[in-house]
């Protein structure tokens, strides 16, 4: 597996996040995938936004983000999957692990076509709570 670098998010001006909710970026060494933990507008909720292509070589960044969310004591994890270009069986494995380990895992779309096909082919679509976008949850 490719090692994962944990890199605090760099950016311009922003409102300070509540303690423990500072933005963080988890990057795969291959550079084709990353996950950003964003400040959450709702107590007890962790918001993650995944971008890129997730396979066996890049999945560790998602695994680390989801694991840290679970250990933070949150009741709900929202994972924005709208910017994912590809996900393979290792990606699906991490979603299933999070689904059964987290209090509540919500996938926010719109769901990319390739992921819809992955969920349909594996019969896992019905397991996940999927919303059309984060706005449905009241998140920007």
GROMACS .gro file of N, CA and C in nm:
model
  420
    1UNK      N    1   0.083  -0.118   0.000
    1UNK     CA    2   0.000   0.000   0.000
    1UNK      C    3   0.088   0.124   0.000
    2UNK      N    4   0.035   0.229  -0.059
    2UNK     CA    5   0.106   0.355  -0.065
    2UNK      C    6   0.086   0.429   0.066
    3UNK      N    7   0.195   0.483   0.126
    3UNK     CA    8   0.177   0.558   0.251
    3UNK      C    9   0.093   0.683   0.229
    4UNK      N   10   0.027   0.724   0.334
    4UNK     CA   11  -0.059   0.842   0.328
    4UNK      C   12   0.004   0.953   0.410
    5UNK      N   13   0.006   1.072   0.353
    5UNK     CA   14   0.053   1.189   0.426
    5UNK      C   15  -0.067   1.262   0.483
    6UNK      N   16  -0.057   1.302   0.607
    6UNK     CA   17  -0.161   1.383   0.669
    6UNK      C   18  -0.112   1.526   0.661
    7UNK      N   19  -0.186   1.609   0.588
    7UNK     CA   20  -0.144   1.747   0.566
    7UNK      C   21  -0.255   1.840   0.611
    8UNK      N   22  -0.228   1.930   0.708
    8UNK     CA   23  -0.331   2.027   0.742
    8UNK      C   24  -0.365   2.111   0.620
    9UNK      N   25  -0.490   2.144   0.607
    9UNK     CA   26  -0.536   2.221   0.492
    9UNK      C   27  -0.473   2.359   0.491
   10UNK      N   28  -0.430   2.404   0.376
   10UNK     CA   29  -0.377   2.538   0.358
   10UNK      C   30  -0.482   2.617   0.283
   11UNK      N   31  -0.500   2.741   0.314
   11UNK     CA   32  -0.600   2.817   0.241
   11UNK      C   33  -0.596   2.963   0.276
   12UNK      N   34  -0.683   3.037   0.213
   12UNK     CA   35  -0.692   3.180   0.236
   12UNK      C   36  -0.771   3.210   0.362
   13UNK      N   37  -0.826   3.328   0.367
   13UNK     CA   38  -0.904   3.372   0.481
   13UNK      C   39  -1.026   3.283   0.499
   14UNK      N   40  -1.058   3.251   0.623
   14UNK     CA   41  -1.179   3.175   0.652
   14UNK      C   42  -1.218   3.200   0.796
   15UNK      N   43  -1.342   3.174   0.825
   15UNK     CA   44  -1.389   3.189   0.962
   15UNK      C   45  -1.326   3.080   1.046
   16UNK      N   46  -1.287   3.112   1.169
   16UNK     CA   47  -1.228   3.008   1.252
   16UNK      C   48  -1.329   2.897   1.279
   17UNK      N   49  -1.282   2.775   1.273
   17UNK     CA   50  -1.367   2.659   1.300
   17UNK      C   51  -1.370   2.635   1.451
   18UNK      N   52  -1.478   2.576   1.499
   18UNK     CA   53  -1.482   2.540   1.641
   18UNK      C   54  -1.368   2.445   1.674
   19UNK      N   55  -1.325   2.444   1.798
   19UNK     CA   56  -1.215   2.358   1.841
   19UNK      C   57  -1.241   2.214   1.800
   20UNK      N   58  -1.141   2.150   1.745
   20UNK     CA   59  -1.153   2.010   1.703
   20UNK      C   60  -1.214   1.994   1.566
   21UNK      N   61  -1.251   2.106   1.499
   21UNK     CA   62  -1.314   2.097   1.368
   21UNK      C   63  -1.236   2.173   1.261
   22UNK      N   64  -1.107   2.196   1.286
   22UNK     CA   65  -1.026   2.265   1.188
   22UNK      C   66  -1.021   2.181   1.061
   23UNK      N   67  -1.023   2.248   0.944
   23UNK     CA   68  -1.014   2.172   0.818
   23UNK      C   69  -0.884   2.092   0.814
   24UNK      N   70  -0.893   1.973   0.758
   24UNK     CA   71  -0.777   1.886   0.743
   24UNK      C   72  -0.784   1.822   0.606
   25UNK      N   73  -0.668   1.799   0.548
   25UNK     CA   74  -0.664   1.730   0.420
   25UNK      C   75  -0.582   1.602   0.436
   26UNK      N   76  -0.639   1.492   0.391
   26UNK     CA   77  -0.573   1.362   0.392
   26UNK      C   78  -0.540   1.331   0.246
   27UNK      N   79  -0.413   1.314   0.214
   27UNK     CA   80  -0.372   1.293   0.075
   27UNK      C   81  -0.307   1.157   0.057
   28UNK      N   82  -0.337   1.096  -0.056
   28UNK     CA   83  -0.267   0.974  -0.096
   28UNK      C   84  -0.135   1.015  -0.158
   29UNK      N   85  -0.030   0.941  -0.131
   29UNK     CA   86   0.102   0.973  -0.186
   29UNK      C   87   0.100   0.977  -0.338
   30UNK      N   88   0.016   0.896  -0.399
   30UNK     CA   89   0.008   0.893  -0.545
   30UNK      C   90  -0.048   1.024  -0.600
   31UNK      N   91  -0.115   1.101  -0.516
   31UNK     CA   92  -0.164   1.232  -0.556
   31UNK      C   93  -0.292   1.232  -0.637
   32UNK      N   94  -0.354   1.117  -0.654
   32UNK     CA   95  -0.475   1.112  -0.735
   32UNK      C   96  -0.603   1.109  -0.651
   33UNK      N   97  -0.588   1.117  -0.519
   33UNK     CA   98  -0.704   1.114  -0.432
   33UNK      C   99  -0.673   1.190  -0.304
   34UNK      N  100  -0.777   1.257  -0.252
   34UNK     CA  101  -0.763   1.323  -0.123
   34UNK      C  102  -0.901   1.340  -0.062
   35UNK      N  103  -0.900   1.360   0.069
   35UNK     CA  104  -1.023   1.381   0.144
   35UNK      C  105  -1.002   1.503   0.233
   36UNK      N  106  -1.098   1.593   0.234
   36UNK     CA  107  -1.091   1.712   0.319
   36UNK      C  108  -1.197   1.699   0.428
   37UNK      N  109  -1.153   1.714   0.551
   37UNK     CA  110  -1.247   1.722   0.663
   37UNK      C  111  -1.279   1.870   0.680
   38UNK      N  112  -1.404   1.904   0.660
   38UNK     CA  113  -1.448   2.043   0.663
   38UNK      C  114  -1.515   2.075   0.796
   39UNK      N  115  -1.516   2.202   0.832
   39UNK     CA  116  -1.591   2.240   0.953
   39UNK      C  117  -1.737   2.200   0.935
   40UNK      N  118  -1.796   2.151   1.041
   40UNK     CA  119  -1.934   2.106   1.035
   40UNK      C  120  -2.028   2.212   1.092
   41UNK      N  121  -2.138   2.237   1.022
   41UNK     CA  122  -2.236   2.332   1.076
   41UNK      C  123  -2.327   2.270   1.181
   42UNK      N  124  -2.315   2.140   1.203
   42UNK     CA  125  -2.404   2.071   1.297
   42UNK      C  126  -2.321   1.997   1.403
   43UNK      N  127  -2.352   2.017   1.530
   43UNK     CA  128  -2.281   1.943   1.635
   43UNK      C  129  -2.299   1.792   1.617
   44UNK      N  130  -2.194   1.717   1.643
   44UNK     CA  131  -2.201   1.572   1.633
   44UNK      C  132  -2.191   1.519   1.492
   45UNK      N  133  -2.160   1.606   1.395
   45UNK     CA  134  -2.149   1.565   1.255
   45UNK      C  135  -2.011   1.598   1.202
   46UNK      N  136  -1.950   1.503   1.135
   46UNK     CA  137  -1.824   1.525   1.064
   46UNK      C  138  -1.856   1.529   0.916
   47UNK      N  139  -1.804   1.631   0.846
   47UNK     CA  140  -1.826   1.646   0.703
   47UNK      C  141  -1.694   1.621   0.631
   48UNK      N  142  -1.695   1.523   0.541
   48UNK     CA  143  -1.578   1.489   0.460
   48UNK      C  144  -1.613   1.507   0.314
   49UNK      N  145  -1.519   1.558   0.236
   49UNK     CA  146  -1.537   1.572   0.092
   49UNK      C  147  -1.423   1.497   0.023
   50UNK      N  148  -1.458   1.395  -0.054
   50UNK     CA  149  -1.358   1.313  -0.123
   50UNK      C  150  -1.347   1.355  -0.268
   51UNK      N  151  -1.224   1.355  -0.318
   51UNK     CA  152  -1.198   1.394  -0.456
   51UNK      C  153  -1.095   1.300  -0.516
   52UNK      N  154  -1.116   1.261  -0.643
   52UNK     CA  155  -1.016   1.184  -0.714
   52UNK      C  156  -1.057   1.042  -0.745
   53UNK      N  157  -0.955   0.958  -0.759
   53UNK     CA  158  -0.974   0.818  -0.794
   53UNK      C  159  -0.928   0.732  -0.678
   54UNK      N  160  -1.018   0.648  -0.629
   54UNK     CA  161  -0.990   0.567  -0.512
   54UNK      C  162  -0.977   0.421  -0.551
   55UNK      N  163  -0.857   0.368  -0.529
   55UNK     CA  164  -0.829   0.227  -0.554
   55UNK      C  165  -0.733   0.178  -0.445
   56UNK      N  166  -0.681   0.060  -0.461
   56UNK     CA  167  -0.596   0.001  -0.357
   56UNK      C  168  -0.473   0.087  -0.327
   57UNK      N  169  -0.426   0.165  -0.423
   57UNK     CA  170  -0.307   0.247  -0.402
   57UNK      C  171  -0.338   0.382  -0.336
   58UNK      N  172  -0.463   0.425  -0.336
   58UNK     CA  173  -0.496   0.558  -0.284
   58UNK      C  174  -0.599   0.557  -0.171
   59UNK      N  175  -0.648   0.440  -0.135
   59UNK     CA  176  -0.760   0.431  -0.041
   59UNK      C  177  -0.724   0.469   0.103
   60UNK      N  178  -0.596   0.465   0.137
   60UNK     CA  179  -0.559   0.493   0.276
   60UNK      C  180  -0.601   0.631   0.323
   61UNK      N  181  -0.605   0.730   0.234
   61UNK     CA  182  -0.645   0.864   0.278
   61UNK      C  183  -0.792   0.864   0.319
   62UNK      N  184  -0.877   0.792   0.248
   62UNK     CA  185  -1.018   0.782   0.286
   62UNK      C  186  -1.032   0.701   0.415
   63UNK      N  187  -0.958   0.593   0.424
   63UNK     CA  188  -0.964   0.509   0.545
   63UNK      C  189  -0.927   0.591   0.668
   64UNK      N  190  -0.820   0.668   0.658
   64UNK     CA  191  -0.776   0.748   0.773
   64UNK      C  192  -0.880   0.854   0.810
   65UNK      N  193  -0.934   0.921   0.711
   65UNK     CA  194  -1.035   1.025   0.738
   65UNK      C  195  -1.158   0.964   0.806
   66UNK      N  196  -1.206   0.852   0.754
   66UNK     CA  197  -1.325   0.787   0.811
   66UNK      C  198  -1.296   0.732   0.951
   67UNK      N  199  -1.177   0.677   0.973
   67UNK     CA  200  -1.141   0.624   1.104
   67UNK      C  201  -1.134   0.736   1.207
   68UNK      N  202  -1.070   0.847   1.170
   68UNK     CA  203  -1.062   0.960   1.264
   68UNK      C  204  -1.200   1.018   1.292
   69UNK      N  205  -1.288   1.020   1.193
   69UNK     CA  206  -1.424   1.067   1.216
   69UNK      C  207  -1.494   0.977   1.317
   70UNK      N  208  -1.480   0.847   1.299
   70UNK     CA  209  -1.544   0.752   1.391
   70UNK      C  210  -1.492   0.769   1.533
   71UNK      N  211  -1.360   0.788   1.547
   71UNK     CA  212  -1.300   0.801   1.680
   71UNK      C  213  -1.324   0.937   1.743
   72UNK      N  214  -1.378   1.032   1.667
   72UNK     CA  215  -1.405   1.165   1.721
   72UNK      C  216  -1.533   1.166   1.805
   73UNK      N  217  -1.608   1.058   1.802
   73UNK     CA  218  -1.730   1.050   1.880
   73UNK      C  219  -1.851   1.111   1.811
   74UNK      N  220  -1.840   1.135   1.682
   74UNK     CA  221  -1.953   1.196   1.610
   74UNK      C  222  -2.069   1.097   1.600
   75UNK      N  223  -2.188   1.151   1.584
   75UNK     CA  224  -2.308   1.068   1.565
   75UNK      C  225  -2.335   1.044   1.417
   76UNK      N  226  -2.283   1.133   1.332
   76UNK     CA  227  -2.310   1.124   1.189
   76UNK      C  228  -2.187   1.168   1.111
   77UNK      N  229  -2.157   1.095   1.004
   77UNK     CA  230  -2.052   1.133   0.911
   77UNK      C  231  -2.117   1.155   0.776
   78UNK      N  232  -2.094   1.273   0.718
   78UNK     CA  233  -2.142   1.304   0.584
   78UNK      C  234  -2.022   1.298   0.492
   79UNK      N  235  -2.028   1.212   0.392
   79UNK     CA  236  -1.919   1.199   0.294
   79UNK      C  237  -1.969   1.246   0.159
   80UNK      N  238  -1.915   1.359   0.113
   80UNK     CA  239  -1.950   1.413  -0.018
   80UNK      C  240  -1.871   1.334  -0.122
   81UNK      N  241  -1.941   1.262  -0.208
   81UNK     CA  242  -1.876   1.176  -0.308
   81UNK      C  243  -1.892   1.233  -0.449
   82UNK      N  244  -1.940   1.355  -0.460
   82UNK     CA  245  -1.972   1.412  -0.592
   82UNK      C  246  -1.850   1.436  -0.680
   83UNK      N  247  -1.730   1.445  -0.621
   83UNK     CA  248  -1.610   1.473  -0.699
   83UNK      C  249  -1.520   1.351  -0.715
   84UNK      N  250  -1.577   1.234  -0.697
   84UNK     CA  251  -1.499   1.111  -0.714
   84UNK      C  252  -1.512   1.065  -0.859
   85UNK      N  253  -1.398   1.046  -0.924
   85UNK     CA  254  -1.397   1.002  -1.062
   85UNK      C  255  -1.398   0.852  -1.078
   86UNK      N  256  -1.350   0.781  -0.975
   86UNK     CA  257  -1.343   0.635  -0.983
   86UNK      C  258  -1.335   0.578  -0.843
   87UNK      N  259  -1.401   0.466  -0.823
   87UNK     CA  260  -1.391   0.391  -0.699
   87UNK      C  261  -1.399   0.243  -0.731
   88UNK      N  262  -1.305   0.163  -0.674
   88UNK     CA  263  -1.306   0.019  -0.701
   88UNK      C  264  -1.354  -0.056  -0.577
   89UNK      N  265  -1.325  -0.185  -0.572
   89UNK     CA  266  -1.372  -0.267  -0.460
   89UNK      C  267  -1.312  -0.223  -0.327
   90UNK      N  268  -1.190  -0.169  -0.327
   90UNK     CA  269  -1.132  -0.121  -0.202
   90UNK      C  270  -1.208   0.004  -0.152
   91UNK      N  271  -1.254   0.086  -0.243
   91UNK     CA  272  -1.336   0.201  -0.208
   91UNK      C  273  -1.468   0.153  -0.147
   92UNK      N  274  -1.532   0.059  -0.213
   92UNK     CA  275  -1.658   0.005  -0.162
   92UNK      C  276  -1.638  -0.060  -0.026
   93UNK      N  277  -1.528  -0.130  -0.008
   93UNK     CA  278  -1.497  -0.193   0.120
   93UNK      C  279  -1.491  -0.088   0.232
   94UNK      N  280  -1.426   0.025   0.207
   94UNK     CA  281  -1.417   0.130   0.309
   94UNK      C  282  -1.553   0.190   0.340
   95UNK      N  283  -1.636   0.207   0.238
   95UNK     CA  284  -1.772   0.258   0.263
   95UNK      C  285  -1.852   0.160   0.347
   96UNK      N  286  -1.842   0.032   0.315
   96UNK     CA  287  -1.915  -0.069   0.392
   96UNK      C  288  -1.865  -0.076   0.536
   97UNK      N  289  -1.734  -0.069   0.554
   97UNK     CA  290  -1.677  -0.069   0.689
   97UNK      C  291  -1.730   0.050   0.768
   98UNK      N  292  -1.729   0.167   0.706
   98UNK     CA  293  -1.778   0.288   0.773
   98UNK      C  294  -1.928   0.278   0.800
   99UNK      N  295  -2.002   0.222   0.705
   99UNK     CA  296  -2.147   0.208   0.722
   99UNK      C  297  -2.180   0.128   0.847
  100UNK      N  298  -2.108   0.021   0.870
  100UNK     CA  299  -2.138  -0.064   0.985
  100UNK      C  300  -2.071  -0.017   1.113
  101UNK      N  301  -1.967   0.066   1.104
  101UNK     CA  302  -1.893   0.108   1.223
  101UNK      C  303  -1.937   0.245   1.275
  102UNK      N  304  -1.984   0.334   1.189
  102UNK     CA  305  -2.021   0.469   1.230
  102UNK      C  306  -2.164   0.470   1.283
  103UNK      N  307  -2.195   0.574   1.359
  103UNK     CA  308  -2.332   0.591   1.404
  103UNK      C  309  -2.425   0.602   1.284
  104UNK      N  310  -2.391   0.690   1.192
  104UNK     CA  311  -2.469   0.707   1.069
  104UNK      C  312  -2.376   0.763   0.962
  105UNK      N  313  -2.370   0.697   0.848
  105UNK     CA  314  -2.292   0.743   0.734
  105UNK      C  315  -2.389   0.787   0.627
  106UNK      N  316  -2.375   0.912   0.583
  106UNK     CA  317  -2.459   0.967   0.477
  106UNK      C  318  -2.368   1.002   0.360
  107UNK      N  319  -2.403   0.951   0.241
  107UNK     CA  320  -2.329   0.985   0.120
  107UNK      C  321  -2.404   1.098   0.051
  108UNK      N  322  -2.331   1.205   0.021
  108UNK     CA  323  -2.392   1.320  -0.045
  108UNK      C  324  -2.344   1.327  -0.190
  109UNK      N  325  -2.438   1.344  -0.280
  109UNK     CA  326  -2.406   1.348  -0.422
  109UNK      C  327  -2.406   1.488  -0.476
  110UNK      N  328  -2.428   1.498  -0.604
  110UNK     CA  329  -2.479   1.393  -0.690
  110UNK      C  330  -2.378   1.279  -0.706
  111UNK      N  331  -2.431   1.158  -0.712
  111UNK     CA  332  -2.348   1.039  -0.720
  111UNK      C  333  -2.296   1.024  -0.864
  112UNK      N  334  -2.164   1.018  -0.880
  112UNK     CA  335  -2.107   0.999  -1.013
  112UNK      C  336  -2.155   0.867  -1.076
  113UNK      N  337  -2.167   0.866  -1.206
  113UNK     CA  338  -2.218   0.751  -1.280
  113UNK      C  339  -2.141   0.622  -1.248
  114UNK      N  340  -2.010   0.631  -1.243
  114UNK     CA  341  -1.929   0.511  -1.217
  114UNK      C  342  -1.961   0.453  -1.080
  115UNK      N  343  -1.984   0.538  -0.981
  115UNK     CA  344  -2.018   0.487  -0.848
  115UNK      C  345  -2.158   0.428  -0.844
  116UNK      N  346  -2.251   0.488  -0.918
  116UNK     CA  347  -2.385   0.430  -0.929
  116UNK      C  348  -2.375   0.288  -0.985
  117UNK      N  349  -2.292   0.271  -1.086
  117UNK     CA  350  -2.274   0.138  -1.146
  117UNK      C  351  -2.211   0.042  -1.047
  118UNK      N  352  -2.112   0.088  -0.971
  118UNK     CA  353  -2.047   0.003  -0.870
  118UNK      C  354  -2.149  -0.044  -0.767
  119UNK      N  355  -2.231   0.048  -0.716
  119UNK     CA  356  -2.332   0.013  -0.616
  119UNK      C  357  -2.436  -0.082  -0.675
  120UNK      N  358  -2.478  -0.057  -0.798
  120UNK     CA  359  -2.579  -0.141  -0.862
  120UNK      C  360  -2.527  -0.282  -0.888
  121UNK      N  361  -2.405  -0.291  -0.941
  121UNK     CA  362  -2.347  -0.423  -0.974
  121UNK      C  363  -2.324  -0.508  -0.850
  122UNK      N  364  -2.296  -0.445  -0.736
  122UNK     CA  365  -2.267  -0.520  -0.614
  122UNK      C  366  -2.387  -0.535  -0.522
  123UNK      N  367  -2.499  -0.474  -0.558
  123UNK     CA  368  -2.619  -0.485  -0.476
  123UNK      C  369  -2.609  -0.411  -0.344
  124UNK      N  370  -2.522  -0.311  -0.337
  124UNK     CA  371  -2.501  -0.240  -0.210
  124UNK      C  372  -2.574  -0.106  -0.203
  125UNK      N  373  -2.635  -0.063  -0.309
  125UNK     CA  374  -2.701   0.067  -0.312
  125UNK      C  375  -2.801   0.083  -0.198
  126UNK      N  376  -2.878  -0.020  -0.171
  126UNK     CA  377  -2.982  -0.012  -0.068
  126UNK      C  378  -2.926   0.001   0.074
  127UNK      N  379  -2.797  -0.030   0.093
  127UNK     CA  380  -2.738  -0.022   0.226
  127UNK      C  381  -2.708   0.122   0.269
  128UNK      N  382  -2.685   0.209   0.172
  128UNK     CA  383  -2.638   0.343   0.202
  128UNK      C  384  -2.751   0.445   0.206
  129UNK      N  385  -2.736   0.542   0.296
  129UNK     CA  386  -2.821   0.659   0.295
  129UNK      C  387  -2.755   0.758   0.200
  130UNK      N  388  -2.824   0.791   0.091
  130UNK     CA  389  -2.768   0.881  -0.010
  130UNK      C  390  -2.864   0.998  -0.029
  131UNK      N  391  -2.808   1.118  -0.024
  131UNK     CA  392  -2.886   1.238  -0.051
  131UNK      C  393  -2.831   1.303  -0.177
  132UNK      N  394  -2.917   1.378  -0.246
  132UNK     CA  395  -2.876   1.432  -0.376
  132UNK      C  396  -2.762   1.531  -0.367
  133UNK      N  397  -2.752   1.604  -0.256
  133UNK     CA  398  -2.639   1.694  -0.232
  133UNK      C  399  -2.640   1.737  -0.085
  134UNK      N  400  -2.535   1.806  -0.044
  134UNK     CA  401  -2.524   1.847   0.098
  134UNK      C  402  -2.630   1.949   0.138
  135UNK      N  403  -2.682   2.023   0.041
  135UNK     CA  404  -2.784   2.124   0.072
  135UNK      C  405  -2.909   2.061   0.134
  136UNK      N  406  -2.939   1.938   0.095
  136UNK     CA  407  -3.053   1.865   0.152
  136UNK      C  408  -3.040   1.853   0.303
  137UNK      N  409  -2.915   1.843   0.350
  137UNK     CA  410  -2.888   1.830   0.492
  137UNK      C  411  -2.872   1.965   0.561
  138UNK      N  412  -2.881   2.072   0.482
  138UNK     CA  413  -2.863   2.205   0.538
  138UNK      C  414  -2.717   2.248   0.541
  139UNK      N  415  -2.630   2.175   0.471
  139UNK     CA  416  -2.489   2.208   0.464
  139UNK      C  417  -2.459   2.272   0.329
  140UNK      N  418  -2.368   2.367   0.330
  140UNK     CA  419  -2.329   2.432   0.205
  140UNK      C  420  -2.251   2.338   0.116
   0.00000   0.00000   0.00000
